[in-house]
Coordinates of C-alpha atoms and ligand atoms in Angstrom, one line a residue:
M1 CA 180.0 48.5 246.6
A2 CA 176.5 49.4 248.4
E3 CA 177.2 50.7 251.7
Q4 CA 174.4 49.5 254.2
M5 CA 173.9 51.4 257.1
T6 CA 171.6 51.6 260.5
A7 CA 172.8 55.0 262.2
G8 CA 175.0 57.6 260.4
C9 CA 173.7 57.3 256.7
T10 CA 175.8 59.6 254.5
Q11 CA 179.4 59.7 253.4
P12 CA 181.7 62.9 253.5
T13 CA 179.4 65.6 251.8
P14 CA 179.7 65.1 248.0
S15 CA 178.6 67.8 245.7
R16 CA 175.5 66.3 244.8
R17 CA 173.6 63.9 247.5
I18 CA 170.4 62.5 246.5
V19 CA 168.1 61.4 248.9
I20 CA 165.6 58.8 248.0
A21 CA 162.7 58.2 250.6
G22 CA 161.2 54.8 250.5
G23 CA 162.5 51.6 248.8
G24 CA 159.3 50.4 247.3
Y25 CA 158.6 49.8 243.5
A26 CA 159.5 53.3 242.8
G27 CA 162.4 54.2 245.4
T28 CA 164.1 50.7 244.6
T29 CA 163.9 51.2 240.4
L30 CA 165.3 55.0 241.0
A31 CA 168.1 53.9 243.0
V32 CA 168.9 50.8 240.7
R33 CA 168.8 52.8 237.5
L34 CA 171.0 55.7 239.2
G35 CA 173.7 53.3 240.7
K36 CA 173.9 51.7 237.3
R37 CA 174.0 54.8 235.0
M38 CA 175.9 57.7 237.0
R39 CA 179.4 58.2 236.2
P40 CA 182.3 59.7 238.4
E41 CA 182.2 63.2 237.0
D42 CA 178.4 63.4 237.8
D43 CA 179.7 63.3 241.4
I44 CA 176.6 61.9 242.9
E45 CA 175.8 59.8 246.0
V46 CA 172.8 58.0 246.4
V47 CA 171.1 57.7 249.8
L48 CA 168.2 55.2 249.8
V49 CA 166.2 55.7 253.1
E50 CA 163.8 52.8 253.9
P51 CA 163.0 51.1 257.2
N52 CA 162.8 47.5 255.8
P53 CA 165.6 45.4 254.4
C54 CA 163.2 44.2 251.9
Q55 CA 160.9 45.7 249.2
Q56 CA 157.4 44.4 249.6
A57 CA 156.4 43.6 246.1
L58 CA 152.7 44.0 246.7
S59 CA 151.6 43.2 243.7
E60 CA 152.5 39.7 244.1
L61 CA 150.7 39.1 247.3
D62 CA 147.6 37.5 245.7
L63 CA 150.3 34.5 245.1
V64 CA 151.1 34.3 248.7
A65 CA 148.2 35.1 250.5
V66 CA 146.4 32.1 250.7
G67 CA 148.7 29.5 250.0
P68 CA 151.4 27.6 249.6
P69 CA 152.4 29.5 252.7
R70 CA 155.4 31.3 251.5
P71 CA 154.8 35.1 252.4
E72 CA 158.3 35.9 252.0
F73 CA 158.3 35.0 248.5
C74 CA 157.2 38.6 247.5
E75 CA 160.1 40.4 249.5
L76 CA 163.0 41.7 247.5
W77 CA 166.0 41.7 249.6
H78 CA 167.8 45.3 249.4
P79 CA 171.5 43.7 250.3
T80 CA 171.2 41.6 247.3
V81 CA 169.8 44.1 245.0
F82 CA 172.1 46.8 246.0
R83 CA 175.2 44.1 246.4
D84 CA 177.3 45.6 243.5
L85 CA 175.8 49.1 243.2
P86 CA 177.2 52.6 244.5
V87 CA 173.9 53.3 246.7
T88 CA 174.0 54.0 250.5
V89 CA 171.2 52.0 251.9
C90 CA 170.1 53.6 255.1
Y91 CA 167.6 51.5 257.1
N92 CA 165.6 54.2 258.7
R93 CA 162.8 56.4 258.1
L94 CA 162.7 59.9 257.3
H95 CA 160.5 62.0 259.6
D96 CA 160.9 65.5 258.4
V97 CA 161.8 68.0 255.2
D98 CA 163.2 71.2 255.7
A99 CA 162.6 72.3 251.9
Q100 CA 164.1 75.9 252.9
E101 CA 167.6 74.6 254.3
H102 CA 167.3 71.4 251.7
T103 CA 167.7 69.0 254.7
V104 CA 166.0 66.1 255.9
L105 CA 165.6 64.4 259.3
I106 CA 166.5 60.9 259.3
G107 CA 166.4 58.4 262.1
P108 CA 164.4 55.2 263.9
R109 CA 160.8 55.5 264.8
D110 CA 162.4 56.0 268.5
G111 CA 165.8 57.1 268.9
E112 CA 168.5 59.4 267.5
R113 CA 167.8 61.1 264.4
E114 CA 170.3 62.7 262.2
R115 CA 170.0 65.9 259.7
V116 CA 171.3 65.1 256.4
E117 CA 171.4 67.9 253.7
Y118 CA 170.5 66.8 250.0
W119 CA 171.2 68.3 246.5
R120 CA 167.9 66.5 245.1
L121 CA 165.1 64.8 247.3
V122 CA 163.0 62.0 246.1
L123 CA 159.8 61.1 248.0
A124 CA 158.5 57.7 247.3
T125 CA 156.9 56.5 250.7
G126 CA 154.0 55.0 249.0
A127 CA 150.7 54.3 250.3
I128 CA 148.9 52.5 253.0
A129 CA 145.4 50.4 253.4
F130 CA 142.7 52.5 254.1
V131 CA 139.8 51.4 256.3
P132 CA 136.8 53.3 256.4
P133 CA 135.0 54.1 259.8
V134 CA 132.5 51.1 259.7
P135 CA 131.8 49.8 263.0
G136 CA 133.7 46.6 263.7
L137 CA 135.6 46.5 260.4
A138 CA 139.2 47.7 261.3
E139 CA 138.7 45.1 264.6
H140 CA 137.6 41.9 262.6
A141 CA 139.0 42.4 259.1
V142 CA 142.4 42.0 257.9
T143 CA 143.6 44.4 255.1
M144 CA 145.8 43.1 252.1
W145 CA 148.9 45.7 252.0
S146 CA 151.8 43.8 253.4
V147 CA 153.5 40.5 253.9
E148 CA 152.3 40.7 257.7
D149 CA 148.8 40.9 256.3
A150 CA 149.4 38.1 254.1
Q151 CA 150.9 35.7 257.1
E152 CA 147.7 37.3 259.0
L153 CA 145.1 35.6 256.4
Q154 CA 147.5 32.6 256.5
R155 CA 147.1 32.1 260.3
R156 CA 143.3 32.9 260.3
I157 CA 142.7 30.1 257.4
E158 CA 144.8 27.6 259.6
A159 CA 142.7 28.7 262.8
A160 CA 139.6 28.2 261.0
F161 CA 140.6 24.8 259.6
K162 CA 141.6 23.7 263.0
R163 CA 138.3 24.9 264.4
A164 CA 136.1 23.1 261.6
A165 CA 137.7 20.0 262.1
K166 CA 136.2 19.5 266.0
L167 CA 132.7 20.3 264.6
Y168 CA 130.0 17.8 263.8
T169 CA 127.3 19.3 261.5
R170 CA 128.0 20.6 258.3
E171 CA 126.1 24.1 259.4
E172 CA 128.7 24.7 261.9
R173 CA 131.6 23.8 259.9
S174 CA 130.4 26.2 257.2
R175 CA 129.9 28.8 259.5
V176 CA 133.6 28.4 260.7
L177 CA 134.5 28.0 257.0
S178 CA 133.0 31.1 255.8
F179 CA 135.8 33.6 254.0
T180 CA 134.5 36.6 252.8
V181 CA 136.3 39.4 250.9
I182 CA 135.1 43.2 250.9
G183 CA 135.9 45.1 247.6
G184 CA 135.3 44.2 244.1
G185 CA 138.2 46.2 243.0
A186 CA 141.4 44.4 241.5
T187 CA 142.9 43.5 244.9
G188 CA 139.4 42.2 246.5
I189 CA 138.8 40.3 242.9
E190 CA 142.7 38.9 243.2
I191 CA 142.5 37.6 246.8
V192 CA 138.7 36.3 246.3
G193 CA 139.8 34.4 243.3
T194 CA 142.9 33.0 245.0
L195 CA 140.5 31.8 248.0
G196 CA 138.1 30.5 245.6
Q197 CA 140.6 28.1 243.9
M198 CA 143.1 27.3 246.3
L199 CA 141.0 26.6 249.5
P200 CA 139.2 23.5 248.4
R201 CA 142.9 22.0 247.7
R202 CA 143.8 23.1 250.9
A203 CA 140.6 21.9 252.9
R204 CA 141.2 18.5 251.4
D205 CA 144.5 18.3 252.5
A206 CA 143.5 18.9 255.9
G207 CA 141.0 16.0 255.5
L208 CA 137.9 18.6 255.5
D209 CA 135.3 18.4 253.0
P210 CA 135.5 21.1 250.5
A211 CA 131.8 21.5 249.9
D212 CA 131.9 22.9 253.6
L213 CA 133.4 25.7 252.4
R214 CA 131.5 29.2 251.9
V215 CA 133.6 31.9 249.8
R216 CA 131.9 35.3 249.2
L217 CA 132.6 38.7 248.0
V218 CA 130.8 42.0 249.0
E219 CA 131.0 44.9 246.7
G220 CA 129.0 48.2 247.2
R221 CA 128.9 48.8 243.6
P222 CA 126.5 46.4 241.4
E223 CA 129.5 45.5 239.2
I224 CA 133.1 44.2 239.8
L225 CA 136.5 45.2 238.3
Y226 CA 134.8 48.6 237.3
D227 CA 138.4 49.7 235.6
L228 CA 138.2 47.0 233.0
P229 CA 136.0 47.0 229.7
K230 CA 132.5 45.3 230.4
A231 CA 133.1 42.4 228.4
Q232 CA 136.3 41.4 230.7
R233 CA 134.1 42.4 233.8
A234 CA 131.6 39.6 232.7
K235 CA 134.2 36.9 232.5
A236 CA 135.7 37.8 235.4
V237 CA 132.0 37.1 237.3
A238 CA 131.4 34.1 235.4
R239 CA 135.1 32.7 236.1
L240 CA 134.2 33.5 239.9
E241 CA 130.9 31.9 239.8
R242 CA 132.2 28.6 238.3
M243 CA 134.8 28.5 241.3
G244 CA 131.8 28.5 243.7
V245 CA 132.4 32.0 245.0
E246 CA 129.2 33.8 246.0
L247 CA 129.0 37.3 244.8
V248 CA 127.1 39.9 246.7
L249 CA 126.9 43.1 244.6
G250 CA 125.4 46.4 244.9
E251 CA 125.2 46.1 248.8
M252 CA 127.0 48.4 251.4
V253 CA 128.5 47.3 254.6
E254 CA 126.8 48.7 257.5
R255 CA 128.7 47.0 260.5
V256 CA 130.8 44.1 261.1
E257 CA 130.4 41.6 264.2
E258 CA 132.8 38.9 265.0
D259 CA 131.8 36.5 262.6
E260 CA 129.7 38.1 260.4
V261 CA 129.1 41.3 258.3
I262 CA 125.7 43.1 258.6
L263 CA 124.3 45.0 255.1
E264 CA 122.5 48.0 254.8
S265 CA 119.8 45.9 253.7
G266 CA 119.8 43.9 256.6
E267 CA 121.0 40.9 255.2
R268 CA 124.0 38.8 257.4
V269 CA 127.0 37.5 255.7
D270 CA 129.2 34.8 257.6
A271 CA 132.5 35.8 257.9
N272 CA 134.6 34.1 260.2
V273 CA 137.6 34.9 258.2
L274 CA 137.1 38.4 256.5
V275 CA 139.5 40.7 254.3
F276 CA 138.9 44.0 253.6
C277 CA 140.3 45.4 250.3
G278 CA 138.4 48.5 249.8
G279 CA 141.1 50.9 249.2
A280 CA 144.2 52.8 249.8
K281 CA 145.6 56.0 250.9
A282 CA 148.8 57.7 250.4
D283 CA 151.4 57.6 253.2
P284 CA 149.8 59.8 256.0
D285 CA 153.0 61.2 257.2
A286 CA 153.4 63.1 254.0
I287 CA 151.1 65.9 254.6
E288 CA 153.2 66.7 257.5
W289 CA 156.2 67.7 255.5
G290 CA 154.9 71.0 254.6
L291 CA 154.4 70.2 250.7
E292 CA 151.7 70.8 248.7
A293 CA 148.9 68.2 249.0
E294 CA 145.4 67.1 247.5
S295 CA 142.6 66.8 249.7
S296 CA 143.2 63.1 249.4
G297 CA 146.7 63.3 250.9
R298 CA 148.7 62.7 247.9
L299 CA 151.4 65.2 247.1
V300 CA 151.0 67.5 244.4
C301 CA 153.7 67.3 241.5
D302 CA 154.2 69.2 238.3
E303 CA 154.8 67.5 235.0
Y304 CA 158.3 67.2 235.8
L305 CA 157.3 65.2 239.0
R306 CA 158.4 68.1 241.0
S307 CA 156.8 69.4 244.1
P308 CA 155.3 73.0 243.0
H309 CA 157.8 75.8 244.2
H310 CA 160.5 73.2 245.3
E311 CA 162.6 72.4 242.3
E312 CA 164.8 70.4 244.3
I313 CA 162.2 67.9 245.4
Y314 CA 160.6 65.0 243.3
V315 CA 157.2 63.1 244.1
I316 CA 156.7 59.6 242.7
G317 CA 154.7 56.6 242.9
D318 CA 151.6 56.1 245.1
V319 CA 152.4 59.3 247.2
A320 CA 152.4 61.5 244.1
A321 CA 149.2 63.2 243.0
F322 CA 150.4 63.4 239.0
R323 CA 147.7 64.6 236.9
D324 CA 147.4 63.1 233.4
P325 CA 147.9 65.9 230.9
K326 CA 145.2 63.8 228.7
D327 CA 142.1 64.4 231.1
N328 CA 143.5 66.1 234.1
R329 CA 142.8 63.1 236.3
I330 CA 145.3 61.8 238.8
L331 CA 147.0 58.6 238.0
P332 CA 145.6 55.4 239.9
M333 CA 148.1 53.8 242.6
L334 CA 149.8 51.3 240.3
A335 CA 153.3 49.7 240.5
Q336 CA 153.5 50.0 236.5
F337 CA 153.4 54.0 236.7
A338 CA 155.5 53.9 240.1
I339 CA 158.4 52.2 238.0
R340 CA 157.9 54.2 234.8
Q341 CA 158.2 57.6 236.9
A342 CA 161.0 56.4 238.9
E343 CA 163.2 55.5 235.5
H344 CA 161.9 59.2 234.1
T345 CA 163.3 60.7 237.3
A346 CA 166.6 58.9 237.4
D347 CA 167.0 60.1 234.0
N348 CA 165.9 63.8 234.7
L349 CA 168.5 63.6 237.9
L350 CA 171.1 62.5 235.6
R351 CA 170.2 65.4 233.1
E352 CA 170.2 67.8 235.7
A353 CA 174.0 66.7 237.0
R354 CA 175.1 67.0 233.4
G355 CA 173.7 70.4 233.0
E356 CA 171.0 69.5 230.6
E357 CA 167.3 70.0 230.4
V358 CA 164.9 67.9 232.4
T359 CA 161.8 66.7 230.2
P360 CA 158.1 66.4 231.3
F361 CA 156.7 62.8 232.2
V362 CA 154.1 61.6 229.8
P363 CA 152.3 58.6 231.3
H364 CA 151.0 55.8 228.9
M365 CA 148.8 52.9 230.1
H366 CA 149.4 50.0 228.0
G367 CA 147.3 47.4 229.6
E368 CA 146.0 46.2 232.9
F369 CA 145.7 42.5 234.3
V370 CA 143.9 41.1 237.0
S371 CA 144.3 37.2 238.4
V372 CA 141.4 35.3 239.2
G373 CA 142.8 32.8 241.0
P374 CA 146.3 31.8 240.4
R375 CA 146.1 30.4 236.9
W376 CA 143.6 32.8 235.1
G377 CA 143.1 36.0 234.6
V378 CA 141.2 39.1 232.5
G379 CA 142.8 42.4 231.1
W380 CA 143.7 44.2 228.3
M381 CA 146.7 45.2 226.3
W382 CA 146.8 47.8 223.3
N383 CA 142.9 47.9 223.0
L384 CA 142.7 44.4 222.9
N385 CA 140.6 42.3 225.8
I386 CA 142.7 39.1 227.1
S387 CA 141.5 36.6 229.2
G388 CA 142.3 33.0 230.4
I389 CA 146.0 31.7 230.5
P390 CA 147.4 34.4 228.1
A391 CA 146.1 37.0 230.8
I392 CA 147.7 35.1 233.5
I393 CA 151.0 34.7 231.7
M394 CA 150.7 38.7 231.0
K395 CA 150.4 39.3 234.4
R396 CA 153.2 37.2 235.6
L397 CA 155.7 38.5 232.8
T398 CA 154.9 42.1 234.6
Y399 CA 156.8 40.5 237.7
V400 CA 159.5 38.9 235.7
L401 CA 160.0 42.3 233.8
Y402 CA 160.5 44.3 237.4
W403 CA 162.5 41.6 238.6
F404 CA 165.0 41.7 235.7
I405 CA 164.8 45.8 235.8
V406 CA 166.1 45.7 239.7
G407 CA 168.2 42.4 239.6
G408 CA 168.8 41.5 236.0
V409 CA 168.7 38.2 234.4
R410 CA 169.9 36.2 237.5
L411 CA 167.5 37.5 240.0
A412 CA 164.5 37.2 237.0
W413 CA 165.3 33.5 236.6
K414 CA 165.7 32.5 240.3
R415 CA 162.2 34.3 240.9
T416 CA 160.5 33.0 238.0
R417 CA 161.6 29.2 238.9
E418 CA 160.5 30.0 242.5
M419 CA 156.9 31.3 241.0
L420 CA 156.5 28.4 238.6
S421 CA 157.2 26.0 241.6
M422 CA 154.4 28.1 243.5
Q423 CA 151.9 27.7 240.8
R424 CA 152.2 23.9 240.6
Ligands
FAD501 C1 147.4 43.3 246.8 C2 147.8 44.5 246.0 C3 148.0 44.0 244.6 C4 148.6 45.0 243.8 N1 148.6 44.4 242.4 C5 149.2 45.3 241.5 C6 149.2 45.0 240.0 O1 148.9 43.8 239.8 N2 149.6 46.1 239.3 C7 149.8 47.0 239.6 O2 150.5 48.1 238.6 N3 149.8 47.8 240.8 C8 149.8 46.8 241.9 N4 149.3 47.3 243.0 C9 149.7 48.6 243.4 C10 151.3 48.6 243.5 O3 151.8 47.6 244.4 C11 151.7 50.1 244.2 O4 151.3 51.0 243.1 C12 153.1 50.2 244.2 O5 153.6 49.5 245.5 C13 153.4 51.6 244.4 O6 154.9 51.8 244.3 P1 155.6 52.8 245.4 O7 157.1 52.7 245.3 O8 154.9 54.5 245.2 O9 155.0 52.5 246.9 P2 155.3 51.1 247.9 O10 155.6 50.1 246.9 O11 154.1 50.8 248.8 O12 156.6 51.6 248.7 C14 156.9 52.8 249.6 C15 158.0 52.3 250.6 O13 158.1 53.6 251.1 C16 158.3 53.1 252.6 N5 158.3 54.3 253.6 C17 157.1 54.6 253.9 N6 157.2 56.0 254.8 C18 158.5 55.8 254.7 C19 159.5 57.0 255.7 N7 158.9 57.5 256.4 N8 160.4 56.8 255.4 C20 161.2 56.0 254.4 N9 160.6 55.0 253.9 C21 159.0 55.1 253.9 C22 157.7 51.9 253.0 O14 158.4 50.9 253.9 C23 157.6 51.2 251.7 O15 158.8 50.4 251.2 C24 148.9 46.1 244.1 C25 148.8 46.4 245.4 C26 148.5 45.6 246.3 C27 148.2 45.8 247.5

């Protein structure tokens, strides 16, 4: 049975304690796989350190950011996931690593901390939204990196609807009902696509005229979704335009004021509700832990996903700077890599416990899908371009696969039903 603790996190010292910091896609997958596959003779204790009692499944945020208002959908409860597994879940933070002594400091943000020994340490503390120092941006924009962000966007949509309902001219209402997303990468397109598709219905339900809505995307490059094949980008543009989303491309933002964005060209874009989806950076605390890091802040790791000079420390997921041996480029921050790295690390840890050789991690990207609105998508798989309903099915199937990995058939079935009911 899973132990769930809030203060003292560990059992009497076993021979092999694996401490995992971070219970996101990487940490949760790793803890579940170890919990399912380790044997009593491996003599392993697994301690997962994560401040939140739930995993925020970030790739599902587009489903809940605009409505119907159920942001808790993309929270996966750790007490349920680990109910029947031999994993100690410690709802605290990792504060420091002593790589020489093989100890970590664990505890709440403010309060008593405990020094805990490890046999192996896995750092999987993820990334946070990156907001560049554009004047006014941090004050006025909501980012899209957590359930709280999704709830904040919901709150701002409601507030805009309430204000618009009291106005008499279309011009005034359109200024208040102006929704602007900055960032034409996957996250920005998913959010603006969902706004473009869902807001007209929500406006009608609220007794407002959908013709008053203004939904815009601002992107500094001349194109959106630059990671996707050209043909897929063009399809995404056509889809957004059909929804009535106005695309402002090749324009950098100079500054942001209370309800408008001022571009470097001098053009002003109404933005009563502003969402910034312009990037992410590795967990900023990680560079304090004395391990080798790239200039971007991501922790360096070798072909086995281990920190250089510290074979007992693995680094996986968004916080890790793993270089693909094929082109020497650092892998992008994607859940699919976080999950694969976690599975590989679980297997390597079991190999180590059993006196076998560890094997290198070889990344493969089999496909990528982006939703453009809740019922349509673009992407590719095995060199095949896929768009429309098949693409959105592929994207949602990746969620189902993840739920199956961490929670088996029961969780996958329960959440699939919830997801289908939300998409109606
Ligand atoms: C809106 C959005 C949509 C996305 N869509 C997709 C998609 O469609 N496909 C895809 O592949 N990827 C997608 N991604 C990217 C994907 O979500 C990330 O790559 C993935 O979350 C990385 O997993 P991770 O476990 O490394 O980090 P996370 O999932 O971010 O988990 C990190 C965990 O570490 C915890 N933590 C942080 N600091 C500490 C500490 N000091 N001690 C203990 N715990 C700590 C945090 O609380 C968090 O739970 C999307 C991201 C966003 C924001």
